[in-house]
Tab-separated table of C-alpha atoms in Angstrom:
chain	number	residue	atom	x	y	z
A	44	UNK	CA	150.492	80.440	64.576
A	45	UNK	CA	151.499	84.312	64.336
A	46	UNK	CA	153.637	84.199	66.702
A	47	UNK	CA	154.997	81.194	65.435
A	48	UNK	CA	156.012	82.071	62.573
A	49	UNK	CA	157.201	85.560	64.278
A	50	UNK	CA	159.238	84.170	66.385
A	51	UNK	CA	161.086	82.031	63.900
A	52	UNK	CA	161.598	85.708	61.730
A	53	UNK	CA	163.134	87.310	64.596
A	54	UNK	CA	165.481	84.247	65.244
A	55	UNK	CA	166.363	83.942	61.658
A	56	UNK	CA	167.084	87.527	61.932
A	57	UNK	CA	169.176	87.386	64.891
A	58	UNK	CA	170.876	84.431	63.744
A	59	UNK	CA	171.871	86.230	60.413
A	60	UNK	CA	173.458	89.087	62.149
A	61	UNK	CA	175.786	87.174	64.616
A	62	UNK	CA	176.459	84.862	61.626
A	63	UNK	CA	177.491	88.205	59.914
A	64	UNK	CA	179.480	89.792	62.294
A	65	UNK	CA	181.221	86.637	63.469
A	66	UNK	CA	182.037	85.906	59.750
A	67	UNK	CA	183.416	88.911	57.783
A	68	UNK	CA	183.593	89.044	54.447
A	69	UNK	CA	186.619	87.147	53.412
A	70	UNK	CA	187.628	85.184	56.352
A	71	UNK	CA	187.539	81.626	56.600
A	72	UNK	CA	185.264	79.933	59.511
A	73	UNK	CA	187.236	79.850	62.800
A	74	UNK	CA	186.459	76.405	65.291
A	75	UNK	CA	187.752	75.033	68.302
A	76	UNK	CA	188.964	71.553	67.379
A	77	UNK	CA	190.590	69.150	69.432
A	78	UNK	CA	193.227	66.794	67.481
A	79	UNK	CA	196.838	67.610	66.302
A	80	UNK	CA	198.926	69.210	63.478
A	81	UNK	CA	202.651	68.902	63.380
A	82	UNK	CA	205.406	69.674	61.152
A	83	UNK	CA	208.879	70.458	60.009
A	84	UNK	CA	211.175	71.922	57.186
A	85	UNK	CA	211.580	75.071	55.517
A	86	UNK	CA	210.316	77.466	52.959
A	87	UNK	CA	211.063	80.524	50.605
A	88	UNK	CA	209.056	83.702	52.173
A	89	UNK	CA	206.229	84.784	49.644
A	90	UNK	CA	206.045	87.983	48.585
A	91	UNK	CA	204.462	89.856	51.252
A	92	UNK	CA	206.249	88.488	53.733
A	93	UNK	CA	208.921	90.783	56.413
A	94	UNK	CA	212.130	89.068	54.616
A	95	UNK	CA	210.293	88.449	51.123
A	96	UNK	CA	212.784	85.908	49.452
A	97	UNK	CA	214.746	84.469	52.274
A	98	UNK	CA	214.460	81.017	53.607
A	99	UNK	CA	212.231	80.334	57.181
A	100	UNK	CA	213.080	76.870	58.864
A	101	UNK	CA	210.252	75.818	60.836
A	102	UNK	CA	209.591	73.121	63.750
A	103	UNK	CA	206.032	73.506	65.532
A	104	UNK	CA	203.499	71.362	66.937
A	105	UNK	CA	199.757	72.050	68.920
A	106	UNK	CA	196.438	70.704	69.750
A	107	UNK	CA	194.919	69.732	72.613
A	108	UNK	CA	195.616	67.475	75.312
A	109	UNK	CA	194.159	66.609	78.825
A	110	UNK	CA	191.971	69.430	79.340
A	111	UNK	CA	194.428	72.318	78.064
A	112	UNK	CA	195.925	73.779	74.627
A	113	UNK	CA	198.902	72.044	74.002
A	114	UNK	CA	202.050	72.926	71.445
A	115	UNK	CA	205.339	74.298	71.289
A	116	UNK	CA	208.126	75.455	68.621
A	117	UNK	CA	210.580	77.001	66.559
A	118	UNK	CA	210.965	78.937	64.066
A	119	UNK	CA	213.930	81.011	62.050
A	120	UNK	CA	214.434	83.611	59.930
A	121	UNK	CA	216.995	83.722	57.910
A	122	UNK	CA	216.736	87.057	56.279
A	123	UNK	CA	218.400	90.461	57.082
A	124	UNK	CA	216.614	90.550	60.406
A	125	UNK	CA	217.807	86.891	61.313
A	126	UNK	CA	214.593	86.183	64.004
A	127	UNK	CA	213.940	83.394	66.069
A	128	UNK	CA	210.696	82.466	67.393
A	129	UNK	CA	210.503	79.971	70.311
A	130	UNK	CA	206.807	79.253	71.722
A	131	UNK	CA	206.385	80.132	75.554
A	132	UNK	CA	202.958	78.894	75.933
A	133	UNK	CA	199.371	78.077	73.692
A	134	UNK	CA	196.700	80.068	74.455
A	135	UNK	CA	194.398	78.090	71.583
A	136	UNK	CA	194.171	76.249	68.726
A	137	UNK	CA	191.473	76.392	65.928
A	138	UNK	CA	190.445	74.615	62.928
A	139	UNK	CA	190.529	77.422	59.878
A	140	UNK	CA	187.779	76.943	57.329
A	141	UNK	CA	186.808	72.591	56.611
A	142	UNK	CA	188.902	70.122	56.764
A	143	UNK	CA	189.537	68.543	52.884
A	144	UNK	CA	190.288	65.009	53.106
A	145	UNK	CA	188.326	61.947	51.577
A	146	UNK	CA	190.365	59.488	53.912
A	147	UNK	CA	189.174	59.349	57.716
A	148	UNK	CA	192.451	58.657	58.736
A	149	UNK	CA	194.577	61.016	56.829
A	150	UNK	CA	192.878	64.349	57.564
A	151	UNK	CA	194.071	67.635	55.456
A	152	UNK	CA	193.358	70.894	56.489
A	153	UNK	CA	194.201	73.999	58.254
A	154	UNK	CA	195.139	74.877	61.665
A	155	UNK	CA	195.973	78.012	63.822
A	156	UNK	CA	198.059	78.069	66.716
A	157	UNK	CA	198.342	81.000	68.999
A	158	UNK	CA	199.917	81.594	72.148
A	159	UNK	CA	203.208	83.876	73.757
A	160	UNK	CA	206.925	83.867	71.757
A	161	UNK	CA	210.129	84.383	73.218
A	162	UNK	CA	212.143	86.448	70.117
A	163	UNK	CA	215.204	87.072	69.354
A	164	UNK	CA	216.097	89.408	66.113
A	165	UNK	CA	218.770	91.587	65.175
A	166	UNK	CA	218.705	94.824	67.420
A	167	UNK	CA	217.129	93.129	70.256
A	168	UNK	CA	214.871	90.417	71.767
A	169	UNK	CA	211.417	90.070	74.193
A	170	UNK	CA	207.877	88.328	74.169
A	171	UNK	CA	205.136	88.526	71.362
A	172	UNK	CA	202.080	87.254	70.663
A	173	UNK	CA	202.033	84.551	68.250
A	174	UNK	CA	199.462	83.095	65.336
A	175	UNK	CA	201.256	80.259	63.720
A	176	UNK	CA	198.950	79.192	60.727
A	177	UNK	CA	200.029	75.072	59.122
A	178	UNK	CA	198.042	73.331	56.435
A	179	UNK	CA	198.570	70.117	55.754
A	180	UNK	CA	197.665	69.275	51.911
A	181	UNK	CA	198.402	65.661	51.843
A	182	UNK	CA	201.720	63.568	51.413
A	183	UNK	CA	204.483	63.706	50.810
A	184	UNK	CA	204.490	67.965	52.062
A	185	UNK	CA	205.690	69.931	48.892
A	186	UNK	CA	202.321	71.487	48.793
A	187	UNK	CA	201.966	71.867	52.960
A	188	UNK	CA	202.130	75.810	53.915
A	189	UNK	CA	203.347	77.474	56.690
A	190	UNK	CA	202.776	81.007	58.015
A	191	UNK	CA	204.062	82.971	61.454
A	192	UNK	CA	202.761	86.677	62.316
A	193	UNK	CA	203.808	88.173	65.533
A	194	UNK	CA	202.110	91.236	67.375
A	195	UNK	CA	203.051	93.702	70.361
A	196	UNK	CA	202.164	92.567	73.826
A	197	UNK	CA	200.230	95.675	75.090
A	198	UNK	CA	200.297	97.557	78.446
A	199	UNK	CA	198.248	94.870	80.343
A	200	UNK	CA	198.864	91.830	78.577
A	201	UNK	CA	196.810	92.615	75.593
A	202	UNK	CA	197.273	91.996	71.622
A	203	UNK	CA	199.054	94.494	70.405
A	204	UNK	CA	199.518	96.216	66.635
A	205	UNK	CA	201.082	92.889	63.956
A	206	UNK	CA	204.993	93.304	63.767
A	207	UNK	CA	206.298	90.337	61.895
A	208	UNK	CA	204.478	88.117	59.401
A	209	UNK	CA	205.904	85.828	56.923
A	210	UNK	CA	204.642	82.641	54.852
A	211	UNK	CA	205.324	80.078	52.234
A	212	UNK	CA	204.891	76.754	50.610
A	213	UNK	CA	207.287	73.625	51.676
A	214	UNK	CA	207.735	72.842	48.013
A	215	UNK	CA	211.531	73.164	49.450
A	216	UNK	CA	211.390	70.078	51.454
A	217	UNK	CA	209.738	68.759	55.254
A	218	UNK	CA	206.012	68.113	55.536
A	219	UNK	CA	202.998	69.482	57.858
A	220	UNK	CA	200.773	66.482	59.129
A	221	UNK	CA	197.477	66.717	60.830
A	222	UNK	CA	196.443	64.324	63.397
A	223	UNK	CA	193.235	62.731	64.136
A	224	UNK	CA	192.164	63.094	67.961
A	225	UNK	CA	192.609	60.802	71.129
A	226	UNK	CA	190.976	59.928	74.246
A	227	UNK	CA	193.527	62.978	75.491
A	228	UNK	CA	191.746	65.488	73.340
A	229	UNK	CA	190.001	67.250	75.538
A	230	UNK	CA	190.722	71.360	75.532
A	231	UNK	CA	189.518	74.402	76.576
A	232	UNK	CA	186.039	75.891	75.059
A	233	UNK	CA	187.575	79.151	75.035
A	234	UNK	CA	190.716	80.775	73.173
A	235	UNK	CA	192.679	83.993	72.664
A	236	UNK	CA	194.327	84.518	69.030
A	237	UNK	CA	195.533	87.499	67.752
A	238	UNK	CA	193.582	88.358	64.376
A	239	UNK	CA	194.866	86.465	61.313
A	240	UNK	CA	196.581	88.299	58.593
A	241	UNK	CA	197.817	86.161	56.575
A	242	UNK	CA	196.983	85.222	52.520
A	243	UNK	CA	193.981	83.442	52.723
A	244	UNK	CA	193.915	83.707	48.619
A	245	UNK	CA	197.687	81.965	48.809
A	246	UNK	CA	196.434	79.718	51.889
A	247	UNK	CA	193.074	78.193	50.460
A	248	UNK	CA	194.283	77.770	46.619
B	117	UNK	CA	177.937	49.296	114.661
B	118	UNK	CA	175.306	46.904	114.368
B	119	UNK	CA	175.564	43.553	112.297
B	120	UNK	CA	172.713	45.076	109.966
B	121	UNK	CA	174.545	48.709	109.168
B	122	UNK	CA	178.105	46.483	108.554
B	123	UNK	CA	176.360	44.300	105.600
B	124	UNK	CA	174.608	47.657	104.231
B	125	UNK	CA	178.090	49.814	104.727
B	126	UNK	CA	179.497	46.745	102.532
B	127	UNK	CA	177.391	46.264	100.064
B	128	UNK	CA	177.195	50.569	99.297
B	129	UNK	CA	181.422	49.963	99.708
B	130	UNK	CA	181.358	47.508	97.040
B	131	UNK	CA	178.860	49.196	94.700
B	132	UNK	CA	180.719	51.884	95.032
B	133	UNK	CA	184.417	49.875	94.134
B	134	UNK	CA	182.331	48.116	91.180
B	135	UNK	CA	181.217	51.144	90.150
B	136	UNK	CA	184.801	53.153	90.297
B	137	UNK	CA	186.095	49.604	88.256
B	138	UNK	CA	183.739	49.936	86.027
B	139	UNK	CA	184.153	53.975	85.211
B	140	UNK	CA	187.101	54.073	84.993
B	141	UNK	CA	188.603	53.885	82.071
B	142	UNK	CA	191.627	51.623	81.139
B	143	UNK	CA	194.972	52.862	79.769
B	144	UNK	CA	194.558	52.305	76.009
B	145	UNK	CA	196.184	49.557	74.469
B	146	UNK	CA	199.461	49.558	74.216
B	147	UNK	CA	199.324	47.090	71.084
B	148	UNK	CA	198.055	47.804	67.890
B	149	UNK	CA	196.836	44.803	65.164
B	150	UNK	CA	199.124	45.032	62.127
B	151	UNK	CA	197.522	43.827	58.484
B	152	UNK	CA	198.770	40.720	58.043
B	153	UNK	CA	198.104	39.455	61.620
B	154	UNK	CA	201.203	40.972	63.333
B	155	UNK	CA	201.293	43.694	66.128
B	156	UNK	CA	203.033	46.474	67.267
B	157	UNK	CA	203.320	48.281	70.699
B	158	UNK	CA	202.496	51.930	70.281
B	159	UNK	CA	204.804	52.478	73.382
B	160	UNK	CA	208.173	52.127	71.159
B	161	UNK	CA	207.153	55.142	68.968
B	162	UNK	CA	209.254	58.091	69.390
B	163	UNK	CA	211.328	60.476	67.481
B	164	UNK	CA	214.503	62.681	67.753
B	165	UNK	CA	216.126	65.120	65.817
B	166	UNK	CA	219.895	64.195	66.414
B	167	UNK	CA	221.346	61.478	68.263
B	168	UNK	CA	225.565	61.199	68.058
B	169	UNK	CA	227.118	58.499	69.334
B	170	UNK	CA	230.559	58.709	70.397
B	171	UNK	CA	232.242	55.588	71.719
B	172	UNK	CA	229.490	54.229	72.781
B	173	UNK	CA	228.261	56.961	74.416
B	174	UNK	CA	224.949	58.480	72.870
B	175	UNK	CA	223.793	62.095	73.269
B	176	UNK	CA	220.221	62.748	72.141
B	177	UNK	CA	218.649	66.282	71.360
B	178	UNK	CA	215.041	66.887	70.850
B	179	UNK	CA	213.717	63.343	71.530
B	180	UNK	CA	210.507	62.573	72.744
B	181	UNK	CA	210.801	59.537	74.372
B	182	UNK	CA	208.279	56.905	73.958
B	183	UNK	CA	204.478	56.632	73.721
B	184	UNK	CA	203.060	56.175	76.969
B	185	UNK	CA	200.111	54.516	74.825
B	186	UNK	CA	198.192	55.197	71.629
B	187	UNK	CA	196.308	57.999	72.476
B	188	UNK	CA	199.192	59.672	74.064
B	189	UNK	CA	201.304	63.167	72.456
B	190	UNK	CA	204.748	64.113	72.695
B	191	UNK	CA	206.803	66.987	71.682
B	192	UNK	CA	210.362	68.050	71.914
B	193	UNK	CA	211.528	71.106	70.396
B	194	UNK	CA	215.304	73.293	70.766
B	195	UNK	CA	216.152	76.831	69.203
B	196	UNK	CA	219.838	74.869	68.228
B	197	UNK	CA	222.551	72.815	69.329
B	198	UNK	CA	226.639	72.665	68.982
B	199	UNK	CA	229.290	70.936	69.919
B	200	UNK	CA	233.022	69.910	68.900
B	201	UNK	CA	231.206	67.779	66.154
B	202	UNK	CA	228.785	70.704	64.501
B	203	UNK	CA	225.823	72.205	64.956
B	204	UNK	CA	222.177	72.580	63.702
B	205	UNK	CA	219.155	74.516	63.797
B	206	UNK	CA	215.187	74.390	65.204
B	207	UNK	CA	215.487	70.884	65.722
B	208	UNK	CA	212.207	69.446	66.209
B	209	UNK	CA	210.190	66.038	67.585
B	210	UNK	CA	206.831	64.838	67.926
B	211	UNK	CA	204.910	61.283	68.851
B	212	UNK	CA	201.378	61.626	68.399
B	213	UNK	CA	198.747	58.761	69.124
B	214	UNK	CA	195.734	58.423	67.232
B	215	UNK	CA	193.908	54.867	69.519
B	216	UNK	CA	194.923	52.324	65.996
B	217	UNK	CA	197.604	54.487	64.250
B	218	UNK	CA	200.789	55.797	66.013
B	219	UNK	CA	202.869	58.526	63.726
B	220	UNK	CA	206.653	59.728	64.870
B	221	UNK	CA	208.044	63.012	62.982
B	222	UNK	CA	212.097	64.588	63.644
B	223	UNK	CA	213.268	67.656	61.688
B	224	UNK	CA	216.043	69.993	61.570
B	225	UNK	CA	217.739	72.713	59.822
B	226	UNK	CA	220.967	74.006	59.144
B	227	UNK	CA	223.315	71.170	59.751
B	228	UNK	CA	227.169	71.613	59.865
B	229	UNK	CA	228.866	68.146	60.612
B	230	UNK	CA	232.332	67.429	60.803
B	231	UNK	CA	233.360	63.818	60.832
B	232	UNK	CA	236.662	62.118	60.175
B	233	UNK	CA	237.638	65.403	58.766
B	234	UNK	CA	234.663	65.108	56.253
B	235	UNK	CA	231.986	67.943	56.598
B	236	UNK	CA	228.808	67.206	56.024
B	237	UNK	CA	226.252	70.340	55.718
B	238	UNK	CA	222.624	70.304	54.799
B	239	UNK	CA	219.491	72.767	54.801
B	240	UNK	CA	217.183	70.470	56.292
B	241	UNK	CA	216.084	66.808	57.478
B	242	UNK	CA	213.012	65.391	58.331
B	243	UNK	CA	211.538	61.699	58.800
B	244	UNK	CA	208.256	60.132	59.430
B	245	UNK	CA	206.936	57.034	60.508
B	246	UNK	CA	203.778	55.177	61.063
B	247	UNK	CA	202.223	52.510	61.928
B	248	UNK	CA	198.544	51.714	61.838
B	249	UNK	CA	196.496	48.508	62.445
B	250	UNK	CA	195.098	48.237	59.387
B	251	UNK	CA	197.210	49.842	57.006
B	252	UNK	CA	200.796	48.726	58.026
B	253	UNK	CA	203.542	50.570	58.607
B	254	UNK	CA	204.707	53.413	56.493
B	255	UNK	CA	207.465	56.162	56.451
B	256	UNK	CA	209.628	58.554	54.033
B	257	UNK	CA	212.305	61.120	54.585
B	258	UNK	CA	214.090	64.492	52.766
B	259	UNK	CA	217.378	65.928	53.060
B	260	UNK	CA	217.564	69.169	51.135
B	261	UNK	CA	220.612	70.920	50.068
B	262	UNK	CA	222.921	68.339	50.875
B	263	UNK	CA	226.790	69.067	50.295
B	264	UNK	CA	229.787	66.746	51.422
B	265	UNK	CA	233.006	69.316	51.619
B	266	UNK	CA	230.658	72.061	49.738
B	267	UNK	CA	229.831	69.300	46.795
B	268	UNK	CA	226.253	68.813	46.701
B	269	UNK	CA	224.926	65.440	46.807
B	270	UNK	CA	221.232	64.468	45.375
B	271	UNK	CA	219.229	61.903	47.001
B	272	UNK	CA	217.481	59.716	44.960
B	273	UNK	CA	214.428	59.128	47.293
B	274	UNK	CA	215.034	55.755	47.403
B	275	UNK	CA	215.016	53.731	50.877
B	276	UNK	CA	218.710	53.078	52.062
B	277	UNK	CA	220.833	54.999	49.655
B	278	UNK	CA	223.851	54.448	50.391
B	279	UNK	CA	227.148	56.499	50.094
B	280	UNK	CA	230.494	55.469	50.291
B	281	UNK	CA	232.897	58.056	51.357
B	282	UNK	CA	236.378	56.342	52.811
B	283	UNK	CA	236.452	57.927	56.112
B	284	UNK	CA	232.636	57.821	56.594
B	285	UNK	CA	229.472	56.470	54.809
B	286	UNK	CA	226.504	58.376	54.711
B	287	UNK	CA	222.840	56.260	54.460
B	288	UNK	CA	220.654	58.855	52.928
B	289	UNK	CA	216.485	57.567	53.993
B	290	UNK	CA	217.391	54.347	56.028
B	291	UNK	CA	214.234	52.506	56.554
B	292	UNK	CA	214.467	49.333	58.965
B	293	UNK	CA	211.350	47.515	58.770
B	294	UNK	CA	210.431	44.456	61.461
B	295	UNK	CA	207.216	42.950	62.178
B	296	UNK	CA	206.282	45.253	64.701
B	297	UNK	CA	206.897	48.845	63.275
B	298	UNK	CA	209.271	50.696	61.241
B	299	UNK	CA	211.780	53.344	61.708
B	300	UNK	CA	213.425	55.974	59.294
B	301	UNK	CA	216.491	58.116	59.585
B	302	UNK	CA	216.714	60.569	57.193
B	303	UNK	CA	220.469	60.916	57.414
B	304	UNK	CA	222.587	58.163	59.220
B	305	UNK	CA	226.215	59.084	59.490
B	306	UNK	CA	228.891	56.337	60.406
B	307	UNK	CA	233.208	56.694	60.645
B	308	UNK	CA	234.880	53.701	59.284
B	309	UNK	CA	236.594	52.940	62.681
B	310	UNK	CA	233.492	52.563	64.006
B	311	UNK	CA	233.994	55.368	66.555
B	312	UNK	CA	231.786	57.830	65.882
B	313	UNK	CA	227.688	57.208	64.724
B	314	UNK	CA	225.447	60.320	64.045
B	315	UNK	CA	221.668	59.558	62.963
B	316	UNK	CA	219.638	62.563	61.898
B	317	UNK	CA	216.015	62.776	62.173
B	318	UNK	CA	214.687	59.549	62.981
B	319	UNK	CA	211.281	58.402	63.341
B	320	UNK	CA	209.815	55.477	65.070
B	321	UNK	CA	206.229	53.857	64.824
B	322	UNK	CA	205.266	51.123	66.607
B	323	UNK	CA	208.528	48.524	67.191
């Protein structure tokens, strides 16, 4: 019975640090979901943001679909720097924090998308990581958010240091829309995503 | 072979095919039940950002195409298009199936049209559609900052608003609704000599 109850102390334990370390203070629960989150339209940048007061226009999609991560799109700038992002590839796609919703059908929540951009800004133009963060806060989208944050590619392939992040709120016009699952929603168990750096405080209010 | 191994090779061969049959799954259904009795075939939902019709001859950008089933996903997505006509901006498309509920999204951004020597410019357009077998169909639409020769124009949010402008006439959130599905255009564009036809952002569920 000692070692009973031993035992289960030690695993507590155990389970209390990984939980810890997995789990920093502040950040939001990170899962591997398979379903769907689209969306369109356009936003003013946040304070915060790389162009702070200029309008973004946005067009992106991801999930999961027939064993692999699955996404693509766009997104614009249109501050002094006048960037384009265009999605190369998704290398996953996560569920941030729980999902809100009281109707099964019409899911609300937040979802990351990360993968490779091809980017184009003024001075020049080559590939990035990406973390594309949408939340979809019910119809009809004025209260949806978008956010984009692009890092170095490092010698090697690696994540490199955050160069470009910007957010806001669709209360301009377009809407985000999360997607319940098919029988295609199968996806990798494993992911790469750059760390998230966006608002969390502007993201989960 | 002997008589004896032939009827056992059979019999393991048709276990086997019964077995495969069986396993297999079947492609999901291609129609979904509509309230009301009606259906819909989840294989007519698609979306596209811009499709321009020029006597009789359609260009589409950023379509999807349609549904292969319900549980099937499609995206289309472009940096920007131009042509003689205008131009726009992260144009953007997606079909997604959910097994009873099909949704279609289109959106764009920075649109410059120039029709019947009327230009048409707006910041964005998007549409959405869907059908699902127990709720019905659904769908709404936006155009934001919406100018006709630089004088803005406000749309009411009301299905099929329509503007008269000579030359053209400008349907701001057409919604056609059949038994079947529904579709919504969040900008439909026509010339009065019937030569020229420019939908923007339309969205498709079920049909």
């Amino acid at each position: 019975m000692k070692n009973i109850i031993r035992n289960a102390a030690v695993s507590l334990l155990i389970g209390g640090l990984i939980l810890v370390i997995s789990a920093p203070a502040g950040a939001w629960p990170e899962t591997i979901v398979y379903d769907f989150i689209t969306g369109g339209g356009w936003f003013i940048q946040r304070p915060g943001s790389f162009s702070a007061g200029y309008r973004s226009n946005f067009g992106w999609h991801g999930g999961a679909k027939n064993g692999a991560w699955w996404g693509n799109g766009n997104y614009l700038d249109h501050g002094p720097i006048s960037l384009h992002a265009h999605s190369i590839d998704v290398t996953g796609y996560l569920r941030i924090g729980d999902d809100t919703t009281t109707d099964p059908k019409h899911p609300t929540g937040v979802r990351d998308i990360c993968g490779h951009a091809y980017v184009t800004y003024a001075g020049g133009s080559g590939n990035f990581w990406y973390r594309v963060r949408m939340k979809d806060a019910g119809e009809p989208g004025r209260d949806d958010k978008f956010g984009i944050a692009l890092y170095a590619i490092s010698p090697g392939g690696g994540i490199g240091g955050n160069v470009y992040t910007a957010w806001g709120q669709l209360n301009g016009g377009g809407n985000i829309q999360l997607h319940r699952g098919n029988n295609s929603n199968t996806g990798p168990s494993t992911y790469i995503c750059p760390p998230a750096v966006f608002d969390d405080t502007f993201f989960f209010s | 072979m002997s008589k004896t191994e032939y009827l056992r090779l059979s019999t393991i061969a048709l276990v086997i095919g019964l077995t495969v049959l069986v396993a297999v799954p079947s492609p999901a259904s291609a129609q979904l039940s509509l309230l009301g009795g009606g259906t819909t075939s989840s294989t007519g939902t698609s979306a596209t950002a811009v499709a321009v019709t020029v006597l009789g001859s359609t260009t589409m950008l950023a379509s999807t195409g349609n549904l292969a089933n319900a549980t099937d996903a499609l995206g289309a997505e472009l940096d920007s298009a131009s042509g003689d006509m205008g131009s726009a901006a992260v144009l953007h498309a997606t079909a997604i199936g959910s097994g009873d509920s099909v949704a279609s999204e289109a959106s764009l951004g920075d649109l410059v049209l120039s029709i019947a020597g009327t230009q048409i410019t707006a910041t964005s357009a998007y549409a959405t559609a869907l059908a699902d077998s127990t709720a019905g169909t659904s769908g709404w639409s936006s155009v934001d900052g919406l100018a006709v020769n630089g004088t803005s124009l406000v749309s009411t949010g009301e299905a099929n608003q329509t503007i008269n402008l000579g030359a053209i006439t400008l349907v701001l959130n057409e919604v056609t609704q059949t038994a079947s599905g529904i579709t919504v255009n969040a900008l439909h564009i026509t010339s009065l000599d019937g030569t020229v036809d420019v939908v923007v952002a339309s969205a498709t569920a079920g049909q």
